[in-house]
Short mmCIF file of C-alpha atoms and ligand atoms in Angstrom, two decimals:
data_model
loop_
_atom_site.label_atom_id
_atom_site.label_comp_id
_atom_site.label_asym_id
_atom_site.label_seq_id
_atom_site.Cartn_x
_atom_site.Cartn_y
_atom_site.Cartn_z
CA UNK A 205 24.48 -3.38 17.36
CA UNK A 206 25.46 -4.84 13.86
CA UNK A 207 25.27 -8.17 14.83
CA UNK A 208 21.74 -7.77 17.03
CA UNK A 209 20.45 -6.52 13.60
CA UNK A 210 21.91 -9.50 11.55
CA UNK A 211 20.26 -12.17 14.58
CA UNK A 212 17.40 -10.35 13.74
CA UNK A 213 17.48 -10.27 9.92
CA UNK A 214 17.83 -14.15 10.44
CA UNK A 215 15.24 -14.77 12.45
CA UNK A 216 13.02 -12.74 9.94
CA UNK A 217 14.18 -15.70 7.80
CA UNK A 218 14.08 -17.81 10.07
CA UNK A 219 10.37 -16.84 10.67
CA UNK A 220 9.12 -18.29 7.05
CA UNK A 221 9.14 -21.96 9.07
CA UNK A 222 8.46 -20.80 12.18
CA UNK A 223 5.47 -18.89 12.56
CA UNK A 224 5.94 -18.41 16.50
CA UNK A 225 9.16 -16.48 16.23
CA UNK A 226 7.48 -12.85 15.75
CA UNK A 227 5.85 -13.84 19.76
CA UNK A 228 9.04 -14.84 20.63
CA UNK A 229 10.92 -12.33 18.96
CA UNK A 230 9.09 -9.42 20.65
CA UNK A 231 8.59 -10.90 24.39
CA UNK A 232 12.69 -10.75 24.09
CA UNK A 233 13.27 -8.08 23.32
CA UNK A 234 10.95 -5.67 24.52
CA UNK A 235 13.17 -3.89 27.04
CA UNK A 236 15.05 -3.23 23.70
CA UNK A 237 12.35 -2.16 21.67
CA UNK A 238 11.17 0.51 23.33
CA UNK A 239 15.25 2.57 23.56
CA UNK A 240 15.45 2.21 19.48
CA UNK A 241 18.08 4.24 18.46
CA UNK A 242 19.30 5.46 15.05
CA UNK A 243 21.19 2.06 15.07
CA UNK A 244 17.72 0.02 15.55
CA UNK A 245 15.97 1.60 12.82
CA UNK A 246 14.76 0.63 9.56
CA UNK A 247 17.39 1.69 6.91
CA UNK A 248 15.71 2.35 3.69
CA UNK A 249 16.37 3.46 0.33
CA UNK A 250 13.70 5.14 -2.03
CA UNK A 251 13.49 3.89 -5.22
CA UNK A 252 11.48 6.77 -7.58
CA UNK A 253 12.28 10.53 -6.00
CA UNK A 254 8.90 11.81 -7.89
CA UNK A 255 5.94 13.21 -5.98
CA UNK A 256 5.18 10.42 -3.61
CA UNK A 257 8.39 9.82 -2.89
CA UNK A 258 9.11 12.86 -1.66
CA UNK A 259 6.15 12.89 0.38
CA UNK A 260 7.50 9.47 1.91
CA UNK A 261 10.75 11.06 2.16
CA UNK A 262 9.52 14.13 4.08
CA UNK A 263 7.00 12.04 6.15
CA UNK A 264 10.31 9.46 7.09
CA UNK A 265 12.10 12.57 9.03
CA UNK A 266 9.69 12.05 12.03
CA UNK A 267 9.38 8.17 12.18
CA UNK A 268 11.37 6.99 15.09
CA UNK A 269 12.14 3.84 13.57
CA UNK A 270 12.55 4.75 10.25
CA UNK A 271 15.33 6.14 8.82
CA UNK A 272 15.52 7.60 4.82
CA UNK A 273 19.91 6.21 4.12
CA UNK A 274 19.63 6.11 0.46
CA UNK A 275 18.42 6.83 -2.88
CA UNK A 276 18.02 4.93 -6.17
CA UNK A 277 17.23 7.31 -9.68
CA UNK A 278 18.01 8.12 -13.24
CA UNK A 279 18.54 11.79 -12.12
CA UNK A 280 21.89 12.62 -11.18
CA UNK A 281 20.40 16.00 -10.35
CA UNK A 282 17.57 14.67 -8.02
CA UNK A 283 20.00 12.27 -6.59
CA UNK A 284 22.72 15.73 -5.58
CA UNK A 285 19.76 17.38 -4.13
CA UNK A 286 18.18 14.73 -1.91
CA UNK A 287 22.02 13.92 -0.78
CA UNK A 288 22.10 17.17 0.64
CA UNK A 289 18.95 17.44 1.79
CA UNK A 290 18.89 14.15 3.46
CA UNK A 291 22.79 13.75 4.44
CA UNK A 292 22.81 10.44 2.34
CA UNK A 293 25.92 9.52 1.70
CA UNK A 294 27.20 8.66 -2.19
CA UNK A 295 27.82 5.27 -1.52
CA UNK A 296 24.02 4.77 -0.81
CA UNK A 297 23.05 6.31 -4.41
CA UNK A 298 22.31 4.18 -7.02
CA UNK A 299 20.50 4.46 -10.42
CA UNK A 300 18.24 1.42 -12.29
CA UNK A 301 21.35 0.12 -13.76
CA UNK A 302 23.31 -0.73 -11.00
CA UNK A 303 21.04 -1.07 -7.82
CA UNK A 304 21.81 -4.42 -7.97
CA UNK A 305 24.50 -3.51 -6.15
CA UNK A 306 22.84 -2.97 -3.16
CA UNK A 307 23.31 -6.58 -2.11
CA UNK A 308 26.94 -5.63 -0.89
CA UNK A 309 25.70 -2.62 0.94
CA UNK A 310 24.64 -4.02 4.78
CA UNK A 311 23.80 0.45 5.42
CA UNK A 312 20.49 -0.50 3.84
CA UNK A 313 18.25 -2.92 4.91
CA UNK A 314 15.12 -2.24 2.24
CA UNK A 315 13.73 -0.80 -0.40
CA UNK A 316 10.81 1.71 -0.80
CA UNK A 317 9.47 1.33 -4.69
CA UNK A 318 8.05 4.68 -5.94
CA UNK A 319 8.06 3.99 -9.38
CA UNK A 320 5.42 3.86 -12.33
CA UNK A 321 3.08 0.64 -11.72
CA UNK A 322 4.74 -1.07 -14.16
CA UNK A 323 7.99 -1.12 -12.47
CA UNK A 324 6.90 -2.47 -9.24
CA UNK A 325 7.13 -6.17 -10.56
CA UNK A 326 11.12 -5.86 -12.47
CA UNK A 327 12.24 -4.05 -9.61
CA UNK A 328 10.86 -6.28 -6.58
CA UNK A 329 12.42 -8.98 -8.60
CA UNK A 330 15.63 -7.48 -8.62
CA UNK A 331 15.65 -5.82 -4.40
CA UNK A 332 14.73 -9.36 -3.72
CA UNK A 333 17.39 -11.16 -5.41
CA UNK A 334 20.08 -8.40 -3.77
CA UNK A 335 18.34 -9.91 -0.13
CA UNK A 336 16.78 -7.01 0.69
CA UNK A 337 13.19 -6.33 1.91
CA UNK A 338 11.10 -4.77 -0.19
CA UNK A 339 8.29 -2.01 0.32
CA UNK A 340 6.48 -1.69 -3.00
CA UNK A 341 3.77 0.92 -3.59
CA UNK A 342 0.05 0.23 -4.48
CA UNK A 343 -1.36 -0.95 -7.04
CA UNK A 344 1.45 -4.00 -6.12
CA UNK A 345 1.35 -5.39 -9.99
CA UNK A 346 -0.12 -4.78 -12.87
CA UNK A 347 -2.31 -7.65 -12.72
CA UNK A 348 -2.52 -11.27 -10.16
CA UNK A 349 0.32 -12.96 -12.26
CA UNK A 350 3.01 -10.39 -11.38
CA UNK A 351 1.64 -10.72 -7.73
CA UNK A 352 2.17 -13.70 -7.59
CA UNK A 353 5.90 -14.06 -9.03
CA UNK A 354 6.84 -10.96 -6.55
CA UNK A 355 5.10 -12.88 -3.30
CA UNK A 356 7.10 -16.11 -4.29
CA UNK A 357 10.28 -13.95 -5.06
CA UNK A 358 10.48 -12.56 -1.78
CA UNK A 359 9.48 -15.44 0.11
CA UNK A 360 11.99 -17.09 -1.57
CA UNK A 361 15.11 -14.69 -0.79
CA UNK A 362 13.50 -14.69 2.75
CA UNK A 363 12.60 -10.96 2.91
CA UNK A 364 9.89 -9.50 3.61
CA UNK A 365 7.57 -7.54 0.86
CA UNK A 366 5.16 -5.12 2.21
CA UNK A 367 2.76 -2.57 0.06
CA UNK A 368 2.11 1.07 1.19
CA UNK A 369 -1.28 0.59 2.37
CA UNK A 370 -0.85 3.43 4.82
CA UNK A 371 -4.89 3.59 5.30
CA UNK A 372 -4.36 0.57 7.10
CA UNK A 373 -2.63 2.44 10.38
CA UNK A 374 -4.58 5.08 10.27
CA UNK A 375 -6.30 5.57 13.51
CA UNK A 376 -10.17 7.00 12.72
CA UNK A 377 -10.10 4.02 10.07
CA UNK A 378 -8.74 1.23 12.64
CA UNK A 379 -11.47 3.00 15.38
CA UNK A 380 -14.33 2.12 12.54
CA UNK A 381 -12.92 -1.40 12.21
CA UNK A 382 -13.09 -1.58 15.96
CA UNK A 383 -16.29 -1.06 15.97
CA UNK A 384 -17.23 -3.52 13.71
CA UNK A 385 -15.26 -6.49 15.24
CA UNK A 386 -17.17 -5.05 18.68
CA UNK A 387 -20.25 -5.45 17.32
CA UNK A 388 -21.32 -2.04 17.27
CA UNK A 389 -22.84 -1.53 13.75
CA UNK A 390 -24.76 -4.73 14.47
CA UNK A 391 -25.34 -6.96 11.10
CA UNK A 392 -23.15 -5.80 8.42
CA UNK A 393 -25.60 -5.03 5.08
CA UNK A 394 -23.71 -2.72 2.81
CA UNK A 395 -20.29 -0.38 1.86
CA UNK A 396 -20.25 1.93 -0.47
CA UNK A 397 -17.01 3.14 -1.89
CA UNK A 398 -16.81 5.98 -4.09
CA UNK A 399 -12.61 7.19 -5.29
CA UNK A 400 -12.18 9.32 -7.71
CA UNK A 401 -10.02 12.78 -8.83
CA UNK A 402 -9.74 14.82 -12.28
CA UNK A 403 -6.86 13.80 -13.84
CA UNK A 404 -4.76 16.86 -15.52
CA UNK A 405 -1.88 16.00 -17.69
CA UNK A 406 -2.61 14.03 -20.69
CA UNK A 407 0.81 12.73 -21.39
CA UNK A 408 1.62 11.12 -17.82
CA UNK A 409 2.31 7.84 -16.85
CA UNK A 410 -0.90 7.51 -15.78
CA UNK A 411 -2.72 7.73 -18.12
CA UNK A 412 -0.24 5.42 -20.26
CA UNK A 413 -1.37 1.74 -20.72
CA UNK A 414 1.99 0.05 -21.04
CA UNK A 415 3.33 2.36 -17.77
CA UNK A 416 0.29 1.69 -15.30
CA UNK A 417 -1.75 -1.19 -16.76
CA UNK A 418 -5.11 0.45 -16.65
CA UNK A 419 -6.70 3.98 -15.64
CA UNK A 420 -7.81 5.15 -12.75
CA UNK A 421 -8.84 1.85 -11.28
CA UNK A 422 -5.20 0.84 -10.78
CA UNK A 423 -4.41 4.36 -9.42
CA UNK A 424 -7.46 5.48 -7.26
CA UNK A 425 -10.12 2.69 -7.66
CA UNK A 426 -8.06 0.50 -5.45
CA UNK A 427 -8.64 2.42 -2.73
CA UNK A 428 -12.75 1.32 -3.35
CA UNK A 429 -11.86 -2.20 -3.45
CA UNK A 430 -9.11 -2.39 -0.45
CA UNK A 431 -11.44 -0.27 1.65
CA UNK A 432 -14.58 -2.59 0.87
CA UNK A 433 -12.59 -5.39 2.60
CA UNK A 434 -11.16 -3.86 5.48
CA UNK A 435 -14.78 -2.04 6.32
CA UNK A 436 -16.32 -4.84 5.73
CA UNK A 437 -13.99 -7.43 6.95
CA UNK A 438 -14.60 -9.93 4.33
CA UNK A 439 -13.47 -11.01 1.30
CA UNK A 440 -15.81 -10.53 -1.82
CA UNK A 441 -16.88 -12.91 -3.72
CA UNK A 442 -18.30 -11.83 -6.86
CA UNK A 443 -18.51 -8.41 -9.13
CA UNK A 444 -20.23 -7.20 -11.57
CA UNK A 445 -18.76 -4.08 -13.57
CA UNK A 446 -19.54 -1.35 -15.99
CA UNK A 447 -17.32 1.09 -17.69
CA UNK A 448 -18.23 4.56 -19.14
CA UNK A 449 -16.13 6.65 -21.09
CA UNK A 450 -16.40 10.17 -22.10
CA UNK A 451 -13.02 11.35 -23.37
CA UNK A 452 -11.23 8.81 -25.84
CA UNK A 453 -8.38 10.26 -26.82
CA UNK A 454 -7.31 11.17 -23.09
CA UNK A 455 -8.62 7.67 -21.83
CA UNK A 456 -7.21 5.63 -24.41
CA UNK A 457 -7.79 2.04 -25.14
CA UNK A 458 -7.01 -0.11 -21.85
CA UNK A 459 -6.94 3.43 -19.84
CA UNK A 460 -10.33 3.53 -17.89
CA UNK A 461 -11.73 6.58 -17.40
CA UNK A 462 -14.73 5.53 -14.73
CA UNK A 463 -16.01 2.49 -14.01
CA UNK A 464 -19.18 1.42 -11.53
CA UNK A 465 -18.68 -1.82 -9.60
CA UNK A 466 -20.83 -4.18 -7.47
CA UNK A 467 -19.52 -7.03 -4.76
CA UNK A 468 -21.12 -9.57 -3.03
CA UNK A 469 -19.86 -10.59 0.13
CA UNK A 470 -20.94 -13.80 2.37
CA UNK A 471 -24.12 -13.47 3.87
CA UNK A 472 -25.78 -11.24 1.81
CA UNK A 473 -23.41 -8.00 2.54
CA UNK A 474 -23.27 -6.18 -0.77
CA UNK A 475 -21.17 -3.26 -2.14
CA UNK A 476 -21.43 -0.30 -4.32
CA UNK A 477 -18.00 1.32 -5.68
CA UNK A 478 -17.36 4.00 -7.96
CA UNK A 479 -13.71 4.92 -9.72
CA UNK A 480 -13.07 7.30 -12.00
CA UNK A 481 -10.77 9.89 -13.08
CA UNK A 482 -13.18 12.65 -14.42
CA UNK A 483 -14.84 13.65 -11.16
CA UNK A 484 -13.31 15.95 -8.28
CA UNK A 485 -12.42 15.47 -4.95
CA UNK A 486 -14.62 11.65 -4.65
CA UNK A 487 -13.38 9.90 -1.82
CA UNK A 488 -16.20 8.84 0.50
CA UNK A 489 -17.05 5.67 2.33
CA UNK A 490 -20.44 4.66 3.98
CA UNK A 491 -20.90 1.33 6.11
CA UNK A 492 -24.40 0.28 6.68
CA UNK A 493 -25.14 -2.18 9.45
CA UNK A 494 -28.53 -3.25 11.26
CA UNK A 495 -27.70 -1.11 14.44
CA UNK A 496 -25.70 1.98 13.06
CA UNK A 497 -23.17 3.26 10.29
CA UNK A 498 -20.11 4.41 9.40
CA UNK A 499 -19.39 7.17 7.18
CA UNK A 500 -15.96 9.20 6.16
CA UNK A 501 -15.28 11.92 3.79
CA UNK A 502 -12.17 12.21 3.17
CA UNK A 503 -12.13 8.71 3.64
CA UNK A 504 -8.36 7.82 2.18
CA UNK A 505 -7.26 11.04 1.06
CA UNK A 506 -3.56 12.34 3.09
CA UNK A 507 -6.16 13.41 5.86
CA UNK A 508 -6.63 14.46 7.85
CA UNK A 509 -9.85 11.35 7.55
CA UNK A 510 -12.50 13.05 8.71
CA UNK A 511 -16.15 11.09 9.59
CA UNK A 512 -19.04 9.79 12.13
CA UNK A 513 -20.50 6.92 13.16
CA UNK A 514 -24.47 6.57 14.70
CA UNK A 515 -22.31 7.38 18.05
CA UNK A 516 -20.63 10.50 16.84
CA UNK A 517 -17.69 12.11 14.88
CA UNK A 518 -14.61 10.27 14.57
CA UNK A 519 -11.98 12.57 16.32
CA UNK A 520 -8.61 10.68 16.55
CA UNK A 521 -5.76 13.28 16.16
CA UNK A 522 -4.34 13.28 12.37
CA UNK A 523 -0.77 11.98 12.48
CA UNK A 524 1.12 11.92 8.91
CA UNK A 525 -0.14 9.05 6.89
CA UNK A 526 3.58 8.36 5.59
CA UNK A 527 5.24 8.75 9.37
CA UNK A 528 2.83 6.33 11.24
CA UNK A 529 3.46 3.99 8.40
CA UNK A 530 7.01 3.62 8.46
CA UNK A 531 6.53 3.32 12.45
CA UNK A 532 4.71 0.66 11.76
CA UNK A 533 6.38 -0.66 8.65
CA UNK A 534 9.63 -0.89 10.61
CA UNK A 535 8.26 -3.13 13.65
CA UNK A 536 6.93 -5.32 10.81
CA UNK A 537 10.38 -5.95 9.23
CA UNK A 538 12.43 -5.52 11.75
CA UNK A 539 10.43 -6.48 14.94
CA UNK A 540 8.22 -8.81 13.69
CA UNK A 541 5.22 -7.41 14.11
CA UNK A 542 2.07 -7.89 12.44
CA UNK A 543 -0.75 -5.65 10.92
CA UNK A 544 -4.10 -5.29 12.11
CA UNK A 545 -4.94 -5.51 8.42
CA UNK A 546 -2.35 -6.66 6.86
CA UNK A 547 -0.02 -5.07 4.77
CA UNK A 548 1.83 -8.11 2.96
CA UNK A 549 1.85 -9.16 -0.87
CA UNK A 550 -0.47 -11.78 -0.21
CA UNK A 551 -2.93 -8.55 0.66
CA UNK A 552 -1.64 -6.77 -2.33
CA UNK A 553 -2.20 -9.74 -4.40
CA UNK A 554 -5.69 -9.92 -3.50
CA UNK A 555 -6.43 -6.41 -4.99
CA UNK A 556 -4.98 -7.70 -8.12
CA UNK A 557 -6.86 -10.95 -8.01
CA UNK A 558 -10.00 -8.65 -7.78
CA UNK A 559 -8.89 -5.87 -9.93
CA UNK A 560 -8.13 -8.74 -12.97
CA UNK A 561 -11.86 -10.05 -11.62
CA UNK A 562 -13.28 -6.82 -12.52
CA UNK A 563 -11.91 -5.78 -15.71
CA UNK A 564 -13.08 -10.04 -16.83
CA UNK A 565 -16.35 -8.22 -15.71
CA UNK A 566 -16.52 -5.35 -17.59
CA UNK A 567 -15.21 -6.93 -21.01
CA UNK A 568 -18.15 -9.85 -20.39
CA UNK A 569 -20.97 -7.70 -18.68
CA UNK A 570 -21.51 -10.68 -16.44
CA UNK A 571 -21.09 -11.49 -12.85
CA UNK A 572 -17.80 -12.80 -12.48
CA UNK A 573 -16.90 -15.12 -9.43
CA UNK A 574 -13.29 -13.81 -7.66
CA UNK A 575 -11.34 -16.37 -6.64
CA UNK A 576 -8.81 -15.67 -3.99
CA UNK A 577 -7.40 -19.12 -3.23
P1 LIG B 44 5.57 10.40 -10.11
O1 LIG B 44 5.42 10.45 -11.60
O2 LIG B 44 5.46 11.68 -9.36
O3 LIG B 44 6.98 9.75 -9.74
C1 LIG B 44 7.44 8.59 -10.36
C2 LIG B 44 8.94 8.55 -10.29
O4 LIG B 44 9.41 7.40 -11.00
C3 LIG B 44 9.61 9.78 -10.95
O5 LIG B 44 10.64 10.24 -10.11
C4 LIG B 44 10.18 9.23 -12.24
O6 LIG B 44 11.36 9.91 -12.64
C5 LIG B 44 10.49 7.81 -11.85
N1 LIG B 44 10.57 6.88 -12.98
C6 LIG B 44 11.46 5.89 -13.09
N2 LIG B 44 11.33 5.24 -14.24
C7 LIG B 44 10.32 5.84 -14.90
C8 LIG B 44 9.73 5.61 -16.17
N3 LIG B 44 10.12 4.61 -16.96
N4 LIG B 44 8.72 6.41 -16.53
C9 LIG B 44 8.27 7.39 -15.71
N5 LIG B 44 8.81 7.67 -14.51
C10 LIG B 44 9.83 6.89 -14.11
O7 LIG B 44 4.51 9.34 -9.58
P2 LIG B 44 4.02 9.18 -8.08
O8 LIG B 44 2.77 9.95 -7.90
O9 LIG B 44 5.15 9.42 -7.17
O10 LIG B 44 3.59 7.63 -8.08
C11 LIG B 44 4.56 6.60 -7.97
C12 LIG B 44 3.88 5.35 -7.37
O11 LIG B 44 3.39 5.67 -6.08
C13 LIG B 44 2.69 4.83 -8.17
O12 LIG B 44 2.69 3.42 -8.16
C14 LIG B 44 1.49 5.36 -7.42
O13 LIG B 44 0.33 4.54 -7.54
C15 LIG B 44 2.00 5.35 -6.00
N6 LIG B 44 1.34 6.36 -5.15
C16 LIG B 44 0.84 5.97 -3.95
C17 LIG B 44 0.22 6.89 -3.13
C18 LIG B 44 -0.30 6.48 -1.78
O14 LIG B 44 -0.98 7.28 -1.15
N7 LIG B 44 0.00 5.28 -1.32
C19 LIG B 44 0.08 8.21 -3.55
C20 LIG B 44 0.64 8.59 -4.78
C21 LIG B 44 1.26 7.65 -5.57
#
């Protein structure tokens, strides 16, 4: 079995110059694919045990081809208990020091990064120079230059770097995108996007410039800007942006407390977002066609997603964000698979790209053009 899953780690490398291998790959080896075993599964490490994390952790015990095998931390104490809890053995424990060490370790095959924004870029650098894949939470960077150094990283070590865009398999949002590519709203005209939650603590990482390179735009606004594209299905391609700010000292300066942003799409589609971290429980979407709508609230919450179209509710069964995702995650990296919407840097880049766009927009109270090439 070790040396099917080192053929297929090499023809994940192999894959960089040959884009038909994925086909290939999976026509293959279906009759494999569907008796994965513990040995077939995706072995990864979490790096960050805080609140997501253990969420992801939890959510991994009932992916069938994901499999939680190790555990990087600066707490000895939250390394003991997730040992036990998880039956991870020591010599998959590492802390930020030595992880680097994980290059000689061929139990793990990547790396989930749960870590303050600000980490994501230092320690994709570092998974990717120890050759192994890399799963790195959202937002990717802290801004479109990081991006870019952690897309070229990886696709330089030939491994694979995927963000935890788990909105992106789940199934009432996939049915609405169906619907789209069918034809079924008619004309796309308009998305609005509205994210938002009351943020408590004053003295987390949050809301801490240097530790996640903005406010809540980096943290919750994303989800506004990701979700315009995938609703819409189109890339924007200018914004216009305005900030408000009614707590100073708890939104310091480069912390954004709310901010109001407009796209504009291709043909005339436009968009309406809202992100901010002073208003409870905001996280709706609306899609606005010439022949019907979409609309979802929650719309990206942990579900379950709950919504209608002009045909009725939205009623797909809620499956664990975090479980689906490593499903899916794993037949990515290991079979080759691809994303309906994708899930790569290059994706996670493009938030950047646009999130850099609209704090250019909100410093020059202009329309700023986005430019994703
Ligand atoms: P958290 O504060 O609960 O956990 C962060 C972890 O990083 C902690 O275990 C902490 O000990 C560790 N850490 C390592 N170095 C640190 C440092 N220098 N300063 C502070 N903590 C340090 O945060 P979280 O809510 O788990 O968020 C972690 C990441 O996951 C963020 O990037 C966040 O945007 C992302 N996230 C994604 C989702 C999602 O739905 N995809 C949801 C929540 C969080």
């Amino acid at each position: 079995m070790k040396s099917r899953r080192n053929f297929l780690q090499k023809l994940t490398l192999s894959a960089v110059s040959l884009p038909l291998i994925p086909r290939f790959n999976s026509i293959s080896f279906s009759g494999w694919q569907k008796s994965a075993s513990q040995d077939t599964m995706l072995r990864v490490a979490i790096m960050g045990l805080g609140s997501y994390g253990t969420r992801v952790a939890e959510a991994m015990q009932d992916s069938k081809k994901a499999k939680l095998v190790g555990v990087i931390s600066g707490t000895p104490s939250k390394i003991s208990d997730w040992q036990k809890k998880y039956d991870i053995p020591p010599k998959n424990c590492y802390n930020y020091e030595n992880f680097d060490a994980i290059k000689d370790n061929p139990d793990i095959d990547a790396v989930y990064i749960i870590t303050p924004n600000a980490l994501h870029h230092p320690q994709t650098l570092r998974v990717a120079a120890a050759g192994k894949h890399v799963i790195c939470e959202k937002p990717m960077a802290l801004n479109a230059e990081q991006g870019r150094e952690m897309v070229e990283a990886c696709k330089q070590a030939g491994v694979k770097l995927l963000v935890g865009y788990r909105m992106h398999f789940e199934a009432n949002t996939l049915e609405v995108i169906r619907m789209r590519e069918a034809g079924e709203f008619g004309e796309i005209k308009f998305f609005q996007g509205l994210s938002g939650f009351k943020i408590g603590d004053p003295s987390q990482w949050r809301l801490n410039k240097e530790l996640a390179g903005g406010g809540a735009m980096m943290d919750i606004g994303i989800y506004s800007i990701n979700g315009a594209r995938y609703m819409i299905g189109k890339e924007p391609i200018w914004v216009t942006a305005q900030e408000t700010k009614t707590d100073p000292v708890k939104f310091k300066e480069g912390v954004d407390e709310t901010i109001l942003f407009q796209f504009g799409f291709p043909e005339g589609i436009v968009a309406s977002c809202l992100s901010t971290y002073s208003m409870g429980n905001l996280d709706r979407f609306f899609l606005n066609g010439t022949q019907g709508f979409a609309e979802m609230q929650p719309s990206t919450g942990y579900g379950p997603i709950k919504g209608k179209t002009h045909k009725g509710p939205l009623e797909n069964p809620h499956i664990t964000h975090q479980t689906v995702q490593m499903d899916r995650m794993a037949e990515i990296i290991l079979e080759g698979d691809t994303a309906k919407v994708p899930v790569d840097g290059e994706e996670g880049l493009k938030d950047l790209i646009i999130i850099d766009t609209i704090y250019k927009a909100v410093a020059s109270g202009r329309k700023e053009l986005i430019d994703l090439s």
